[in-house]
Tab-separated table of C-alpha atoms and ligand atoms in Angstrom:
chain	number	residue	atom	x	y	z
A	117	UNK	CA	-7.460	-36.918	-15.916
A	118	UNK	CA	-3.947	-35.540	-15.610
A	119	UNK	CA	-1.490	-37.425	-12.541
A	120	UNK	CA	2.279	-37.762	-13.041
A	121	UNK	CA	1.375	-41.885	-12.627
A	122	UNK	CA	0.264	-41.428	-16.501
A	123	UNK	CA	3.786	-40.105	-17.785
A	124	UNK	CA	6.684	-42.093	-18.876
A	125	UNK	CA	8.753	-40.706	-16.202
A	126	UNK	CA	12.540	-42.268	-15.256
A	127	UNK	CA	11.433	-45.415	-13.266
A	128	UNK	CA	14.001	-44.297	-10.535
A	129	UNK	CA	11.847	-40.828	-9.794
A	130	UNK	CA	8.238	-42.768	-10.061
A	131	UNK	CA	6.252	-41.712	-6.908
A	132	UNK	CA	8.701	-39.325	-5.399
A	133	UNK	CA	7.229	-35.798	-4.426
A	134	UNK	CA	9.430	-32.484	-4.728
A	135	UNK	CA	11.637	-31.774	-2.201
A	136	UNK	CA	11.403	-28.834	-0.167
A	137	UNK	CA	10.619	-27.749	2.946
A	138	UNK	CA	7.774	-26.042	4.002
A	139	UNK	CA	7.274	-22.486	3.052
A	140	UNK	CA	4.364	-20.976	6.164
A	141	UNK	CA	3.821	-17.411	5.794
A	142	UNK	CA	4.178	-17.378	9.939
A	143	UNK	CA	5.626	-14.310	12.041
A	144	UNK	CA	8.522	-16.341	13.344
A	145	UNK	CA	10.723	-18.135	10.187
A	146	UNK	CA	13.363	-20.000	11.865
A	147	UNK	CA	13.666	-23.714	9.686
A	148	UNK	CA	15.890	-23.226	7.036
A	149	UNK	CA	18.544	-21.640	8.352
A	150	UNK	CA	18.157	-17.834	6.370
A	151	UNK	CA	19.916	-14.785	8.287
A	152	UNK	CA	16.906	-13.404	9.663
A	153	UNK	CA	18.032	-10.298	9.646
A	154	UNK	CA	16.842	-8.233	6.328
A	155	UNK	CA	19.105	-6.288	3.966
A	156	UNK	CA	19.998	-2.891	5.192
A	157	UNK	CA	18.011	0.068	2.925
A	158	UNK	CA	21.496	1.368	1.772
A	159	UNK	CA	22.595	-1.756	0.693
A	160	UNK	CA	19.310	-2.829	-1.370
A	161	UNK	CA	19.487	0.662	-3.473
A	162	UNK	CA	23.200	-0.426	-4.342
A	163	UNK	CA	22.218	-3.901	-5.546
A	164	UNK	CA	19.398	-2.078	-7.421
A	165	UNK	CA	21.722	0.279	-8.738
A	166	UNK	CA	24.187	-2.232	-10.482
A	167	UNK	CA	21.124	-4.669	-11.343
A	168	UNK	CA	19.524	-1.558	-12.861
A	169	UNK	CA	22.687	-1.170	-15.102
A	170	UNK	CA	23.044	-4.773	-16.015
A	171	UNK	CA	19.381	-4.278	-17.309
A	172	UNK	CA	19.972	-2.483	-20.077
A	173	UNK	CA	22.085	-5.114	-21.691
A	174	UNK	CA	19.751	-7.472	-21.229
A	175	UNK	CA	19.709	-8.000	-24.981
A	176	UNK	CA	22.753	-9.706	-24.939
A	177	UNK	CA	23.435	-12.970	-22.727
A	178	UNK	CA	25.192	-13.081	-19.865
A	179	UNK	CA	29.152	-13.435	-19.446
A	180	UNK	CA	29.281	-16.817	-19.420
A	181	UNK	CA	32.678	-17.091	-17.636
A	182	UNK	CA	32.118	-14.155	-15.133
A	183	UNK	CA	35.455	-13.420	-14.106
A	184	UNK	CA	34.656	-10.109	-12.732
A	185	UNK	CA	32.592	-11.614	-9.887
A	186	UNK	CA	34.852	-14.680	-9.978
A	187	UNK	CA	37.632	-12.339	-9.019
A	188	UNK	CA	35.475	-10.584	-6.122
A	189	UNK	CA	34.902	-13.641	-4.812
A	190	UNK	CA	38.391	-14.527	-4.789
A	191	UNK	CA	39.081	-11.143	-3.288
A	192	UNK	CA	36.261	-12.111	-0.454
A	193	UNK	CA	37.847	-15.747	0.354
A	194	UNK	CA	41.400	-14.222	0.417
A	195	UNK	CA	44.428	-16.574	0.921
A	196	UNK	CA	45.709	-15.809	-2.542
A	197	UNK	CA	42.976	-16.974	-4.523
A	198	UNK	CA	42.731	-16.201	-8.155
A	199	UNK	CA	39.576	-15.279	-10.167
A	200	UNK	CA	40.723	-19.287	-12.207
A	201	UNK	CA	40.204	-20.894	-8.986
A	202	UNK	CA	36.850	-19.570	-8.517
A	203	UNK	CA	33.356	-20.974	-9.664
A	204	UNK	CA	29.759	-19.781	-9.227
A	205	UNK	CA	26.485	-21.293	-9.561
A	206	UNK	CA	22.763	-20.377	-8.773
A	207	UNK	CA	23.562	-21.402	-5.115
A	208	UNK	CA	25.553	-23.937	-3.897
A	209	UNK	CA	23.073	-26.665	-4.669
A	210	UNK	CA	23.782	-25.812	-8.373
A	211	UNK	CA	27.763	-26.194	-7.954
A	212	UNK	CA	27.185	-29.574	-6.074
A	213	UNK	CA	24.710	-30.446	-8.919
A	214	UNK	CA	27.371	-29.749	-11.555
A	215	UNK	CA	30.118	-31.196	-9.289
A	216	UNK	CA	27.993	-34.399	-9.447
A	217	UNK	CA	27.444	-34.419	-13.139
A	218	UNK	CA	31.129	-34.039	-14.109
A	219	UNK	CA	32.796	-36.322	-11.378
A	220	UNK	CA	29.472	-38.915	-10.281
A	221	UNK	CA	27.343	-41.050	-12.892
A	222	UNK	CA	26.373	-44.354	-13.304
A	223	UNK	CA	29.840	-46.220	-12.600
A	224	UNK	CA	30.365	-44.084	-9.584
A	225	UNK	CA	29.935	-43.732	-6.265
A	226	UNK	CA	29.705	-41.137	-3.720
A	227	UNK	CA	29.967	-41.229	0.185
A	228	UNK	CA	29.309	-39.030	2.773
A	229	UNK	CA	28.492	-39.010	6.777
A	230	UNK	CA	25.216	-38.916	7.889
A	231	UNK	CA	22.612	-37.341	9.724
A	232	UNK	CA	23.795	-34.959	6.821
A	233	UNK	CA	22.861	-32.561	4.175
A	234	UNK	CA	19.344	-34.040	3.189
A	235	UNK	CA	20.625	-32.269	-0.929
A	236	UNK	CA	23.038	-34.805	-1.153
A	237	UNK	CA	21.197	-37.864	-2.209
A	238	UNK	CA	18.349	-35.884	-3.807
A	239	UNK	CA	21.460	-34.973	-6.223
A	240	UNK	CA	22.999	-37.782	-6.276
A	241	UNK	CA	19.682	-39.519	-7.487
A	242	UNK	CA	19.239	-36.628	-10.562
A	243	UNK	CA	22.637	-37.438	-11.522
A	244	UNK	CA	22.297	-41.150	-11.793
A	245	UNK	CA	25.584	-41.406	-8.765
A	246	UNK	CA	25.174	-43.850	-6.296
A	247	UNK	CA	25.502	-42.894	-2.920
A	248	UNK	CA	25.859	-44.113	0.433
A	249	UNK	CA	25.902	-42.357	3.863
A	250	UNK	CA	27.744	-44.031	7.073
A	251	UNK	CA	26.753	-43.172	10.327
A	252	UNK	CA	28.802	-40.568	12.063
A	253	UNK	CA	30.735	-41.389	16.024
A	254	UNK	CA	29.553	-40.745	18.954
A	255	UNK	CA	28.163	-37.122	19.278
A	256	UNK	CA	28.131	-36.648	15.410
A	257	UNK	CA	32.100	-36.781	15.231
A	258	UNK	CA	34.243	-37.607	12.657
A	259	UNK	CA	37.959	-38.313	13.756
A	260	UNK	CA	40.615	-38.393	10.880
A	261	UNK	CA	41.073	-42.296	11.765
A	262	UNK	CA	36.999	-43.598	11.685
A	263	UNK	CA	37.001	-41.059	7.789
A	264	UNK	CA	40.640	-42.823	6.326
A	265	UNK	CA	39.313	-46.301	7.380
A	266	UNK	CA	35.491	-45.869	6.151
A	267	UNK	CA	37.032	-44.135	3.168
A	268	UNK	CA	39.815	-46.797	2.475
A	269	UNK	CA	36.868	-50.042	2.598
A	270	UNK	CA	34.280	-48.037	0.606
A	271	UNK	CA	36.635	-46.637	-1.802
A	272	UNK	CA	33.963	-44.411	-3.305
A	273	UNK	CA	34.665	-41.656	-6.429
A	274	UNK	CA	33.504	-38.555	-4.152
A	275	UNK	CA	33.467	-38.366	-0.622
A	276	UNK	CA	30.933	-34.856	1.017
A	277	UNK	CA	32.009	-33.501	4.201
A	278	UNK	CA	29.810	-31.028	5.211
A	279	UNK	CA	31.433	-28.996	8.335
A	280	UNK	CA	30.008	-27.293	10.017
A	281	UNK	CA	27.436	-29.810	9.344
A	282	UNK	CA	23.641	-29.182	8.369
A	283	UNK	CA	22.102	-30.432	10.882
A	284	UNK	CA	24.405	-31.354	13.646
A	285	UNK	CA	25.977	-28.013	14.139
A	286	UNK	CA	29.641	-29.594	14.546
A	287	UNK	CA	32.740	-29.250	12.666
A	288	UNK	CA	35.411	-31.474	11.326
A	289	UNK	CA	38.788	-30.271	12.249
A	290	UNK	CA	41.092	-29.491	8.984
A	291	UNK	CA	43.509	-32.423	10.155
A	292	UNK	CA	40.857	-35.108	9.597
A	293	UNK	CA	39.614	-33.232	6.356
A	294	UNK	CA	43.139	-33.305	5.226
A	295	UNK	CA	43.215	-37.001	6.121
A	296	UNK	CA	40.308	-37.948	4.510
A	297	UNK	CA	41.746	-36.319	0.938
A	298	UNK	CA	44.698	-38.702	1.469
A	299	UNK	CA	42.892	-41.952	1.730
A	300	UNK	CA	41.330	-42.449	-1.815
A	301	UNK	CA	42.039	-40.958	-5.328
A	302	UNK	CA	38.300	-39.771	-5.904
A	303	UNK	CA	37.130	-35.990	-5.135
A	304	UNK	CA	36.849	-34.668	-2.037
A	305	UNK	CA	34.285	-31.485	-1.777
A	306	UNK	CA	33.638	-29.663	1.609
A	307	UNK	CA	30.790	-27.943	1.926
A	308	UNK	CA	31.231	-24.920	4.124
A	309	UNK	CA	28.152	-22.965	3.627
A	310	UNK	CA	27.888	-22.119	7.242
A	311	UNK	CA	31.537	-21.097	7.353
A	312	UNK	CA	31.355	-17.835	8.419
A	313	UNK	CA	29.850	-18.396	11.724
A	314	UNK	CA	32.466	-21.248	12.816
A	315	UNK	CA	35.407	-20.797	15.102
A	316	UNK	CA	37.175	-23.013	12.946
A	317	UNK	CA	39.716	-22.158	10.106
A	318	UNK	CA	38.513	-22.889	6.632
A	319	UNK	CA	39.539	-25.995	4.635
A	320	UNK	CA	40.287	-23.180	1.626
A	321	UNK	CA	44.237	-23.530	3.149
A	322	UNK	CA	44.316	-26.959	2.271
A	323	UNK	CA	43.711	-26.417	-1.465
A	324	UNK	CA	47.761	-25.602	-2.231
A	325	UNK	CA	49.149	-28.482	-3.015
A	326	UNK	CA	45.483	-31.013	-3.761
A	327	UNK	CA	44.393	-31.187	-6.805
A	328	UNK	CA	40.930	-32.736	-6.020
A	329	UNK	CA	40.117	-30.996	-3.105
A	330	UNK	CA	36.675	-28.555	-3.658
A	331	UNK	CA	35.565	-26.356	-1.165
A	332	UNK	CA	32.131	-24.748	-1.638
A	333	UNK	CA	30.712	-21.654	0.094
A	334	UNK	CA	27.042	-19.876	-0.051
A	335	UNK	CA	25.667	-16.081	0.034
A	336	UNK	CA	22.286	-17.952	0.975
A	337	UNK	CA	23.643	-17.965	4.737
A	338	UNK	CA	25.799	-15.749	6.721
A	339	UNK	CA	25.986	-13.316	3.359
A	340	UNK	CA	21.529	-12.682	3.860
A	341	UNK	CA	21.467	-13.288	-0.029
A	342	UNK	CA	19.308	-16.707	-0.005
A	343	UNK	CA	16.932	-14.989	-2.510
A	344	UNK	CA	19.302	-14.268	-5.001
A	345	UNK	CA	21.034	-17.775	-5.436
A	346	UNK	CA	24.552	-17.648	-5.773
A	347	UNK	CA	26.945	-20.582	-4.330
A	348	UNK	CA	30.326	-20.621	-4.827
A	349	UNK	CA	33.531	-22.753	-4.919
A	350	UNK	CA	37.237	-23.055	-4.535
A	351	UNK	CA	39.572	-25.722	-6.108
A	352	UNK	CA	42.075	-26.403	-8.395
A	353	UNK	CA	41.210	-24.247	-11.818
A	354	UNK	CA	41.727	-27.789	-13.449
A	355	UNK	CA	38.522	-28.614	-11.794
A	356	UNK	CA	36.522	-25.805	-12.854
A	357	UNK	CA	37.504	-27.044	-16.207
A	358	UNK	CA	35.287	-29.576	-15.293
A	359	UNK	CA	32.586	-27.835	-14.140
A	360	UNK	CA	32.503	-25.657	-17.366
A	361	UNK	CA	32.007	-28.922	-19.471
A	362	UNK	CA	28.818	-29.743	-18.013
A	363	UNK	CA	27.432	-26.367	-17.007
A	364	UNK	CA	24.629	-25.278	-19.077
A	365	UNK	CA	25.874	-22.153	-21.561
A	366	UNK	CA	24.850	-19.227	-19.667
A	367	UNK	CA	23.419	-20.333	-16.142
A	368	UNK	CA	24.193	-17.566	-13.988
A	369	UNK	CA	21.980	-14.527	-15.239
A	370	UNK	CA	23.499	-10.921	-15.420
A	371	UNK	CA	21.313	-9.924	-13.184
A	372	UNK	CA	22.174	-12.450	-10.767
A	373	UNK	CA	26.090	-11.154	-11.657
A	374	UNK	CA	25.071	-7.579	-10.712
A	375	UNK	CA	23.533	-8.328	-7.844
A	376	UNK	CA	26.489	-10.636	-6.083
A	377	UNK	CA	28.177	-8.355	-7.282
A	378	UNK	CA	26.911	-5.406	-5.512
A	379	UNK	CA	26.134	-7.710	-2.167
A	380	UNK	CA	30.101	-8.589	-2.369
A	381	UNK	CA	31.140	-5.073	-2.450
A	382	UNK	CA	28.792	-4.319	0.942
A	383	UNK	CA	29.956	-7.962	2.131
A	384	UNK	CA	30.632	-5.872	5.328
A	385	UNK	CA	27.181	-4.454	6.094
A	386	UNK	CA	25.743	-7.760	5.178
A	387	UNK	CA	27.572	-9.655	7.413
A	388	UNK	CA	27.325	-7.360	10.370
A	389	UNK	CA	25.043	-9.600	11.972
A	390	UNK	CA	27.208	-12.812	12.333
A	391	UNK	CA	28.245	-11.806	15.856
A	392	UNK	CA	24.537	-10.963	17.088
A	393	UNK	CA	23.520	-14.505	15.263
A	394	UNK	CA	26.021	-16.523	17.179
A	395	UNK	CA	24.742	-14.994	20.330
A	396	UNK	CA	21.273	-15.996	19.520
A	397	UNK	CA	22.516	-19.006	19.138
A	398	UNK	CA	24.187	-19.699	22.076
A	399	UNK	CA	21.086	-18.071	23.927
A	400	UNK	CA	18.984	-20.722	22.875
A	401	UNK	CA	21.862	-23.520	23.395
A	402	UNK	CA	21.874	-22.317	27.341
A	403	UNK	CA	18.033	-22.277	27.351
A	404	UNK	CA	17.902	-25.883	25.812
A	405	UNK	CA	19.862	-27.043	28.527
A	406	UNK	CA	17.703	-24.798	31.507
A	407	UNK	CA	14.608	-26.969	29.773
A	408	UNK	CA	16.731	-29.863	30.783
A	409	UNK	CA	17.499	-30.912	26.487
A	410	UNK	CA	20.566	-31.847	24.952
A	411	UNK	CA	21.925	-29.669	22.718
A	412	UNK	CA	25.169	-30.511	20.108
A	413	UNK	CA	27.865	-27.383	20.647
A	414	UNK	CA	27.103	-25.878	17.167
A	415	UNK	CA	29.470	-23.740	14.913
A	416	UNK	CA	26.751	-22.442	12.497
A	417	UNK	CA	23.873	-20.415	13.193
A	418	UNK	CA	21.488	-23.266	14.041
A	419	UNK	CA	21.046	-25.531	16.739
A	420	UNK	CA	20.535	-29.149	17.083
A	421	UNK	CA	18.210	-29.821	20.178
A	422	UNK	CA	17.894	-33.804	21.262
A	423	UNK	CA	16.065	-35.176	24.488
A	424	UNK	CA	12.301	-33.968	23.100
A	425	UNK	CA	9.928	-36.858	23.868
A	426	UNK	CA	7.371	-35.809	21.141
A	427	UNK	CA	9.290	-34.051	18.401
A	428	UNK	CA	6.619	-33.738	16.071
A	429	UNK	CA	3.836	-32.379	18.580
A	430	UNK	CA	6.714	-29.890	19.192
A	431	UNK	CA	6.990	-28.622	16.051
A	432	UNK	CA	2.885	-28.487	15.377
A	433	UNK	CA	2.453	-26.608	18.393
A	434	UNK	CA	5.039	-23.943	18.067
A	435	UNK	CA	3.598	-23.552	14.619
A	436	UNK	CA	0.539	-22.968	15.708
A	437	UNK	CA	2.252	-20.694	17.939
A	438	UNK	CA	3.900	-18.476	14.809
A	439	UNK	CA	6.938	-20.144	15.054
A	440	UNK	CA	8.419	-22.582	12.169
A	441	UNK	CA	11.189	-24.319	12.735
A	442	UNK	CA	12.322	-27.455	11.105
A	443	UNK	CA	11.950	-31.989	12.332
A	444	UNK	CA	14.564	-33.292	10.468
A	445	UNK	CA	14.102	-36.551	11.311
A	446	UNK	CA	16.412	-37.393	13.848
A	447	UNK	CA	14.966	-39.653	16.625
A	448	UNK	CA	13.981	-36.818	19.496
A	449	UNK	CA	15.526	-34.172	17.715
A	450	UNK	CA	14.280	-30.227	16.458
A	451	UNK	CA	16.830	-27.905	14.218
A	452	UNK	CA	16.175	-24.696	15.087
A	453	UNK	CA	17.970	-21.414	13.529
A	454	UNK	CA	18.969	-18.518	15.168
A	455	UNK	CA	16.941	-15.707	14.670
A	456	UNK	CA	17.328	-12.233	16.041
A	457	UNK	CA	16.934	-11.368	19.278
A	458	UNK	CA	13.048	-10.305	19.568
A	459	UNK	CA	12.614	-14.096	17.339
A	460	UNK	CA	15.140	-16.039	19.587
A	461	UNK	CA	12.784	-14.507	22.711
A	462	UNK	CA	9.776	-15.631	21.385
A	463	UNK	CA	11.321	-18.813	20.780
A	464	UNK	CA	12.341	-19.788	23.609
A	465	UNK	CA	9.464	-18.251	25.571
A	466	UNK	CA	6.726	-20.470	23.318
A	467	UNK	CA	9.599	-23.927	23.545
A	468	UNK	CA	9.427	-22.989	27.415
A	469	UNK	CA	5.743	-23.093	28.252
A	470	UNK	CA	5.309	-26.180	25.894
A	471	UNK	CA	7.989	-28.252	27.774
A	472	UNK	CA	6.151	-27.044	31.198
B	1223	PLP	C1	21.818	-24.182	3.029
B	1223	PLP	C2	22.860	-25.127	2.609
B	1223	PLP	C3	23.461	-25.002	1.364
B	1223	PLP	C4	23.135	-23.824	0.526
B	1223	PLP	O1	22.394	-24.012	-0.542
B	1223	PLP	P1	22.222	-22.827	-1.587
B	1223	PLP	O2	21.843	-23.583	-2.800
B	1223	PLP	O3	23.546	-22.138	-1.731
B	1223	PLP	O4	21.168	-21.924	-1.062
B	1223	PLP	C5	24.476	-25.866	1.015
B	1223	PLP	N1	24.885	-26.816	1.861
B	1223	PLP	C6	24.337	-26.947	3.059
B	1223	PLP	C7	24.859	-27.984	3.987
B	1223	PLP	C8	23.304	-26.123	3.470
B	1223	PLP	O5	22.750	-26.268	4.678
């Protein structure tokens, strides 16, 4: 009889099941927060194109310090980013699990603001960091005087500040991100995978001038390019150093190169749907509150909807309805993404009937 009970796993990770949520083959896909919207035919034979290219040197291994697509992604970010201030990873998750090994560990501790990115302590844990998440203010805030204060009494090693933040929607203004930087001597990474669909300036302008700062980006969103893993990062190049120390020789394939790559150079095409998105979105904010819910003003292209007396019959019914959308675990509370339009209508018409 095989079971994982029989193996000398790490006494830490005994019992624990994978993480992940759940992957329905249903019509209606709207729980982890993809761009619904497919890549455009002219775009996929591009991708192909360069991917087709990169396969014929697939004898060789990869470049393992990619500047090429370093240097389109510092093109994409603009504000006078250099290729050296750029790093890459198979998604994001893969930069904050690198961040983690080079900065957390045993000795160290990281802090963040929950409800929050669910990744974070899953990483933390795999990295041996400690971690701790304090609650957020009222309406999922964070004002630059509740982060210095929390920050000064914990004094933890890395502080996450995820704006706008999975699953809250909200954002943190720049003046309480730049306050936050200021009130310990640990690193300060702000995760901004949801950046392009917030009417908020990015915290990229605050990384002149700090040293620990990291700001981390994502094709897996806005960019429709969750399949091909690729996260990103801005900082210091002192702290890419860093990251190049623990990365493993040769973790982003040439094919995954070629194809961010290619999806950079159409970054307009693939992006064209932002707008629509954020309309979605604030279609199904306006029908949350017709249903008489509370919804959190979001800046990302999902919604947080509170005031549902049975959150989990919710969610099993409009499943069983063709739509998936996500129970985080927040007390009365659904995530939903935005979809496109004919998704967002079907949405709303299924949440409608069921609230009746
Ligand atoms: C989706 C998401 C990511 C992205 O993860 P990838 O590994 O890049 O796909 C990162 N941070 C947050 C808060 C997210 O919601």
């Amino acid at each position: 009889m095989s079971s994982l009970d029989n193996l000398p796993i790490r006494s830490d990770l005994r019992g624990l099941e994978p993480y992940g949520a759940p992957q329905l083959d249903v019509s209606v896909q709207l729980n982890v927060n993809e761009n619904t919207f497919g890549i455009p035919e002219s775009v996929a034979i591009s991708i192909v194109e360069k991917v087709a290219q990169a396969t014929i040197g697939l004898n060789r291994y990869p470049d393992r310090e990619f500047l090429g697509l370093r240097s389109a992604l510092a093109q994409y970010l603009g504000q006078g980013l250099t290729s050296e201030q750029i790093w890459a990873a198979n998604g994001s998750n893969e930069i904050l699990q690198q961040f983690f090994t080079a900065f957390g560990g045993p000795e160290r501790k990281a802090l963040s603001f929950g409800p929050t990115y669910s990744m974070y302590p899953n990483i933390a844990r795999g990295t041996l960091t400690n971690y701790s998440e304090l609650p957020r203010e009222a309406s999922y805030e964070l004002s630059p005087e509740y982060l210095v204060a929390e920050i000064q009494r914990e004094k933890p090693d890395i502080v996450i500040l995820c704006t706008p933040n999975n699953p809250t929607g909200n954002s943190i203004t720049l003046e309480a991100i730049a306050a936050a930087y200021g009130a310990f001597d640990g690193m300060l990474l702000v995760d901004e995978a949801y950046q392009e669909f917030s009417s908020q300036e990015s915290a990229i302008s605050l990384l002149p001038t700090r040293q620990r700062l990291v700001v981390s980006r994502t094709m897996s969103k806005a960019f429709a390019f969750a399949g091909a893993r690729l996260g990103y990062m801005a900082s210091d190049p002192s702290v890419i150093d860093a990251m190049r120390i623990v990365r493993l020789p040769y973790h982003l394939s040439s094919l995954t190169q070629a194809a961010a790559l290619a999806a950079i150079e159409h970054a307009k095409e693939l992006l064209a749907n932002v707008d629509q998105i954020k309309i979605q979105r604030d279609r199904i904010i306006a029908a949350a509150v017709d249903f008489g819910l509370t919804v959190q003003p979001s800046d990302a292209n999902f919604v947080l909807v509170s005031g549902i007396k049975d959150p989990e019959r919710i969610f099993e019914k409009l499943l069983e309805r063709g739509v998936l959308i996500r129970n985080v675990g927040i007390a009365n509370s659904l995530r939903i993404t935005a979809g496109t339009e004919p998704e967002t209508t079907k949405l709303i018409a299924e949440l409608g009937l069921l609230l009746d």
